[in-house]
mmCIF file of C-alpha atoms in Angstrom:
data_model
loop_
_atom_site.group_PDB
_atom_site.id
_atom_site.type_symbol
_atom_site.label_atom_id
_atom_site.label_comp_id
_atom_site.label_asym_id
_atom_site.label_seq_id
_atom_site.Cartn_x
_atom_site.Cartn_y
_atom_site.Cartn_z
ATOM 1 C CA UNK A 1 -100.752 35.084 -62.787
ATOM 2 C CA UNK A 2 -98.362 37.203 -60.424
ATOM 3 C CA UNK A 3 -94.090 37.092 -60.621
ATOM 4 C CA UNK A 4 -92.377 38.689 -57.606
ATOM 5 C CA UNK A 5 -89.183 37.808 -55.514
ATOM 6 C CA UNK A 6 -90.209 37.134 -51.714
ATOM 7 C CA UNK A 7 -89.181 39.250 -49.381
ATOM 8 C CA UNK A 8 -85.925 37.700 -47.936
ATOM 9 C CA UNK A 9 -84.433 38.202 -51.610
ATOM 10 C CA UNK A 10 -84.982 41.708 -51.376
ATOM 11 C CA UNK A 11 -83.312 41.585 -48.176
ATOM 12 C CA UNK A 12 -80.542 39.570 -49.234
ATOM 13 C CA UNK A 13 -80.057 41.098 -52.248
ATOM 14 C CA UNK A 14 -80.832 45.018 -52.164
ATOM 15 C CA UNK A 15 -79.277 45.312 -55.453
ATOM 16 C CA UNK A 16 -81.435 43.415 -57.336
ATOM 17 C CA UNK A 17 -83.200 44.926 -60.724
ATOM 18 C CA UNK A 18 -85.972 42.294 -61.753
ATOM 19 C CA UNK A 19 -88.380 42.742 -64.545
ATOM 20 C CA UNK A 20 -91.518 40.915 -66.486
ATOM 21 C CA UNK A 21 -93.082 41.037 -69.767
ATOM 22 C CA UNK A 22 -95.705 38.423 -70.598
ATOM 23 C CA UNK A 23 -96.077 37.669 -73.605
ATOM 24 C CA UNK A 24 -98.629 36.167 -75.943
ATOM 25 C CA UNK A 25 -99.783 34.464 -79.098
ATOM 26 C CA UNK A 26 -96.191 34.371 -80.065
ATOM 27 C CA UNK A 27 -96.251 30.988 -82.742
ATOM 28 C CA UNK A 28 -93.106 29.254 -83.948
ATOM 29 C CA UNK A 29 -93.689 31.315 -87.538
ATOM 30 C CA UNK A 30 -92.810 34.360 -86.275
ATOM 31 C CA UNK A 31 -89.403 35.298 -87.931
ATOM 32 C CA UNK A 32 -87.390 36.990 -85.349
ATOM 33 C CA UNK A 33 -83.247 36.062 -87.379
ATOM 34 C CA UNK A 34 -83.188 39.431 -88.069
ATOM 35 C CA UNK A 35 -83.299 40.524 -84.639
ATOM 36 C CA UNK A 36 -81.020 37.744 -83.593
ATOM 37 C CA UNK A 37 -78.290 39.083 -85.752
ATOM 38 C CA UNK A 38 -78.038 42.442 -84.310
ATOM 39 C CA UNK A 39 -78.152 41.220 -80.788
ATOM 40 C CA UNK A 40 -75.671 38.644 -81.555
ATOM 41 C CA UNK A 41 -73.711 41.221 -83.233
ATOM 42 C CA UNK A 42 -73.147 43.359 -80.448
ATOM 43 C CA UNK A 43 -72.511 39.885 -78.022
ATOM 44 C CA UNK A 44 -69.349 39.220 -80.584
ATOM 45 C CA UNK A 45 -68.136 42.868 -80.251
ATOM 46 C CA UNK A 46 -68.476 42.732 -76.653
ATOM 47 C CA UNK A 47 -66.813 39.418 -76.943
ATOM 48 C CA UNK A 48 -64.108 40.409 -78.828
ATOM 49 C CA UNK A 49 -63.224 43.255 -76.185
ATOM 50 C CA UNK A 50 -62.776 41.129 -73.684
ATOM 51 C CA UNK A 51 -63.605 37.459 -72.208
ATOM 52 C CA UNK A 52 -67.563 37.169 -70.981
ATOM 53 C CA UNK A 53 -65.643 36.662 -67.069
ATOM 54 C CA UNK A 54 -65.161 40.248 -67.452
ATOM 55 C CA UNK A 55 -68.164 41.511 -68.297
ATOM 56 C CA UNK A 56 -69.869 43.513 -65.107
ATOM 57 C CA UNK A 57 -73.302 41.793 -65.584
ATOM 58 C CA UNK A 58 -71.750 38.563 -65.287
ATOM 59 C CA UNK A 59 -69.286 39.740 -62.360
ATOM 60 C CA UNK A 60 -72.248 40.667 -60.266
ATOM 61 C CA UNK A 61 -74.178 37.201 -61.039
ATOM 62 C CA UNK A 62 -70.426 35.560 -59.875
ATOM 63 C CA UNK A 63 -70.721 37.890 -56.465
ATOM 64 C CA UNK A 64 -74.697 36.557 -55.859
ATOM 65 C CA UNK A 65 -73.479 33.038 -56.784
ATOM 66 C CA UNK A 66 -70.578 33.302 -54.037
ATOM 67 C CA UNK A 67 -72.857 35.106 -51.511
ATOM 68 C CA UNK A 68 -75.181 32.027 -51.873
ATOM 69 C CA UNK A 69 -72.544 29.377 -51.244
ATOM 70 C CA UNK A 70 -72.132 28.378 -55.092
ATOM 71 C CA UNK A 71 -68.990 28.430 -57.110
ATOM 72 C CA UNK A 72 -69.429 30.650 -59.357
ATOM 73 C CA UNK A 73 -67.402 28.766 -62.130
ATOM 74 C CA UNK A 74 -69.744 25.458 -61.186
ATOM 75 C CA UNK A 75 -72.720 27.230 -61.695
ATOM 76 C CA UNK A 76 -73.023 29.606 -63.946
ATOM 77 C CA UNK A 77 -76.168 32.303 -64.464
ATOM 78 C CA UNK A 78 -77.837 31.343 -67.779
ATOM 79 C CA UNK A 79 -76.724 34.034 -69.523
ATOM 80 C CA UNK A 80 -72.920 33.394 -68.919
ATOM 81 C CA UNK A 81 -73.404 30.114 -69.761
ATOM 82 C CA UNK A 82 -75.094 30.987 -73.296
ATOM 83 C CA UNK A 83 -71.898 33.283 -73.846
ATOM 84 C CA UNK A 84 -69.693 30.671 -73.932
ATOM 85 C CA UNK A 85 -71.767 28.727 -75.786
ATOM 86 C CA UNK A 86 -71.802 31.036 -78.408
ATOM 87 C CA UNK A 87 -68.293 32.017 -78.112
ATOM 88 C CA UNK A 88 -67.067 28.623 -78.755
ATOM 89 C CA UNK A 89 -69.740 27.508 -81.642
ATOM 90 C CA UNK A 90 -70.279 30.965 -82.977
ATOM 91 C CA UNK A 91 -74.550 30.303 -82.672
ATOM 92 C CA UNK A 92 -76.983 29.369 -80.860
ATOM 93 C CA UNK A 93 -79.311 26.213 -81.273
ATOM 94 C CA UNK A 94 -82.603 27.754 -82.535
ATOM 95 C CA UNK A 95 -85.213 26.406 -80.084
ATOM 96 C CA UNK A 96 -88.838 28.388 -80.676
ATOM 97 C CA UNK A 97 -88.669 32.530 -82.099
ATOM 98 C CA UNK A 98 -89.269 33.700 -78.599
ATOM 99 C CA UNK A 99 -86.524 31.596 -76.592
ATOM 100 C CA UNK A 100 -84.118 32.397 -79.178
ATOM 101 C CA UNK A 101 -84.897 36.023 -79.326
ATOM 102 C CA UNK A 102 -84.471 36.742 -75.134
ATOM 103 C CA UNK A 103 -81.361 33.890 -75.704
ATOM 104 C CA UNK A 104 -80.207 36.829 -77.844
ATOM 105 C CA UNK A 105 -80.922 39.421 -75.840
ATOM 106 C CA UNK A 106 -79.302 37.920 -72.866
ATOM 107 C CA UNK A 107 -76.403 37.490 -74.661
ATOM 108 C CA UNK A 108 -76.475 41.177 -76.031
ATOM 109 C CA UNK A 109 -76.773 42.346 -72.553
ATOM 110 C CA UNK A 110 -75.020 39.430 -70.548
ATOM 111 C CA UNK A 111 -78.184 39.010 -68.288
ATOM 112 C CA UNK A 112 -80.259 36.233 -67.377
ATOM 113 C CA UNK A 113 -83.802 36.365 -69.409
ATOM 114 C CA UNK A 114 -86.007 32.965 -67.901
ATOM 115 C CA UNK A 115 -88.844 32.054 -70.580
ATOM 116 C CA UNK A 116 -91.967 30.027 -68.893
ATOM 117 C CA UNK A 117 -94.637 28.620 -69.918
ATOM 118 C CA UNK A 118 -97.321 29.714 -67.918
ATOM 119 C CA UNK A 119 -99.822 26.770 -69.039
ATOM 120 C CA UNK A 120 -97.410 24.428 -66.606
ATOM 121 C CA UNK A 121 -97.088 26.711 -63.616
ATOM 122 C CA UNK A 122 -99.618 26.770 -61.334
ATOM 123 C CA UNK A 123 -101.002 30.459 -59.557
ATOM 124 C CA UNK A 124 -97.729 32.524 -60.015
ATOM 125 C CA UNK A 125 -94.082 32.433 -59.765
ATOM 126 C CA UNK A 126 -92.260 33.642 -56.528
ATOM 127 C CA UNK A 127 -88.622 33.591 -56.391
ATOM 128 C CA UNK A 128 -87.482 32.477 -53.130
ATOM 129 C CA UNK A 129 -85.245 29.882 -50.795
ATOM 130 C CA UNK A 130 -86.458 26.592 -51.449
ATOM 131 C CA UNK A 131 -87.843 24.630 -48.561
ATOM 132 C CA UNK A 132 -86.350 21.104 -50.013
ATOM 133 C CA UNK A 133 -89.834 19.891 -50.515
ATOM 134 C CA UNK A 134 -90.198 21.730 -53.965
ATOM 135 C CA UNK A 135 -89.978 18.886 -56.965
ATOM 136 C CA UNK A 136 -87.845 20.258 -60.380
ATOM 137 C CA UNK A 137 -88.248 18.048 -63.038
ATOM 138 C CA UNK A 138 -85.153 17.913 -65.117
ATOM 139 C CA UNK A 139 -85.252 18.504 -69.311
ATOM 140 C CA UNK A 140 -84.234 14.004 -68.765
ATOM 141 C CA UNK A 141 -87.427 13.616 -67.174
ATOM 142 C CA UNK A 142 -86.366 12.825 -63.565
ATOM 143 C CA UNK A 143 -87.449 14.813 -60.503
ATOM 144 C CA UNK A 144 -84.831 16.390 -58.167
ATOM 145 C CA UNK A 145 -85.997 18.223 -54.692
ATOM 146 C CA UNK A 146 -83.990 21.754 -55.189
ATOM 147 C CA UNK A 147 -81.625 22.009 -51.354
ATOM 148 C CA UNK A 148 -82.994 24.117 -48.663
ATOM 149 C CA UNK A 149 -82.456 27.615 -48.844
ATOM 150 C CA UNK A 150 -81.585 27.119 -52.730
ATOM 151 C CA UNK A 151 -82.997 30.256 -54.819
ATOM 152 C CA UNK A 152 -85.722 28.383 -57.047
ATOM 153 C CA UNK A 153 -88.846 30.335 -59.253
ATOM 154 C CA UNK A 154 -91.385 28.320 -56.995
ATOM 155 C CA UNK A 155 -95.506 28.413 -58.113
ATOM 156 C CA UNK A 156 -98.195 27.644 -55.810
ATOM 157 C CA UNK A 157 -97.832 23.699 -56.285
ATOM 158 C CA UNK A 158 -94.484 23.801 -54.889
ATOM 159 C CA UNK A 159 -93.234 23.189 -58.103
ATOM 160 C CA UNK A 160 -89.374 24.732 -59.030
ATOM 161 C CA UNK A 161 -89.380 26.282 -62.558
ATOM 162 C CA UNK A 162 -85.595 27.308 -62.088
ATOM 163 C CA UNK A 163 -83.196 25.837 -59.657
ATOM 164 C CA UNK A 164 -79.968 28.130 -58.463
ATOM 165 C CA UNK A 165 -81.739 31.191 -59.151
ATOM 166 C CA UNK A 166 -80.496 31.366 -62.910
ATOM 167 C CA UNK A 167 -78.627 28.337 -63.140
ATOM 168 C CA UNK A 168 -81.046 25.892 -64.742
ATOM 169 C CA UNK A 169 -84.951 26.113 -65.791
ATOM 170 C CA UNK A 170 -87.250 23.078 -65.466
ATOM 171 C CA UNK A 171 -88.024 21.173 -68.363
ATOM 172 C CA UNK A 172 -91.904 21.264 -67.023
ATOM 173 C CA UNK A 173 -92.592 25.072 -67.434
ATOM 174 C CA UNK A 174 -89.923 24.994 -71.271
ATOM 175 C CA UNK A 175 -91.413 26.448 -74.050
ATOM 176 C CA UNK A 176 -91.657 24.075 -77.009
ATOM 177 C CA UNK A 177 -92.487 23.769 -80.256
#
């Protein structure tokens, strides 16, 4: 298994601070509320100081958005997204302990934490510009090709685990229950 951005990303994005951890053995009876509580804590102080648009992690996802041609209100990074999720209900869903613990930690930290699946992706992930010939499968089950030049987590089937860089995560690579 290997994760790294390709080369053009680094060039296109200088900037960029990227990190792994691969994790194992974690089962859905690991208790992990605690922990969600104090990183959900400080999301609703942050929160309260101010609306998630102004938060600098999020205004630097907005910039790479805009630099790649999206609107940055259209598609948001995941963890902006989750934000306002939890702003408005106060929660979030509670999906399996370790995508609710990163969904807490992105919130805590307002950045974008991607949870795969490795028995679905095939050789490694590479972040990179889509050549339109990747297939995404969609959490509904249908298959999308991500555009050329889109920023998709690509493995060596040609397969898109995340479309728009942080936008959206394929339903093939999810971790469930």
């Amino acid at each position: 298994m290997y994760f790294q951005h390709s080369s053009d990303i680094w060039a296109e994005h200088p900037g960029l601070a990227a990190g792994v951890v691969l994790a194992t053995g974690i089962t859905p009876e690991v208790s992990v509320e605690e922990r969600i509580a104090e990183f959900s804590a400080v999301a609703g102080r942050r929160l309260a100081a101010g609306p998630e648009a102004e938060f600098p992690e999020i205004q630097a996802w907005r910039r790479t958005f805009s630099k790649m041609g999206l609107k940055p209100t259209q598609y948001r990074c995941a963890s902006e997204a989750l934000l306002r999720r939890f702003k408005k209900e106060g929660d979030l869903p509670r999906i399996h302990p370790l995508i609710d613990l990163c969904n807490a930690v992105s919130l805590a930290f307002a950045i974008p934490i991607a949870v795969f699946d490795l028995a679905n992706v095939s050789g490694g992930l590479e972040v990179r510009h889509a050549t339109g010939e990747e297939t995404y499968l969609t959490f509904s089950g249908e298959t999308e090709n991500p555009e050329p030049r889109e920023v998709v987590f690509a493995d060596a089937e040609g397969r898109a685990h995340a479309r728009r860089w942080t936008n959206r995560q394929s339903g093939l690579s999810a971790v469930r229950r």
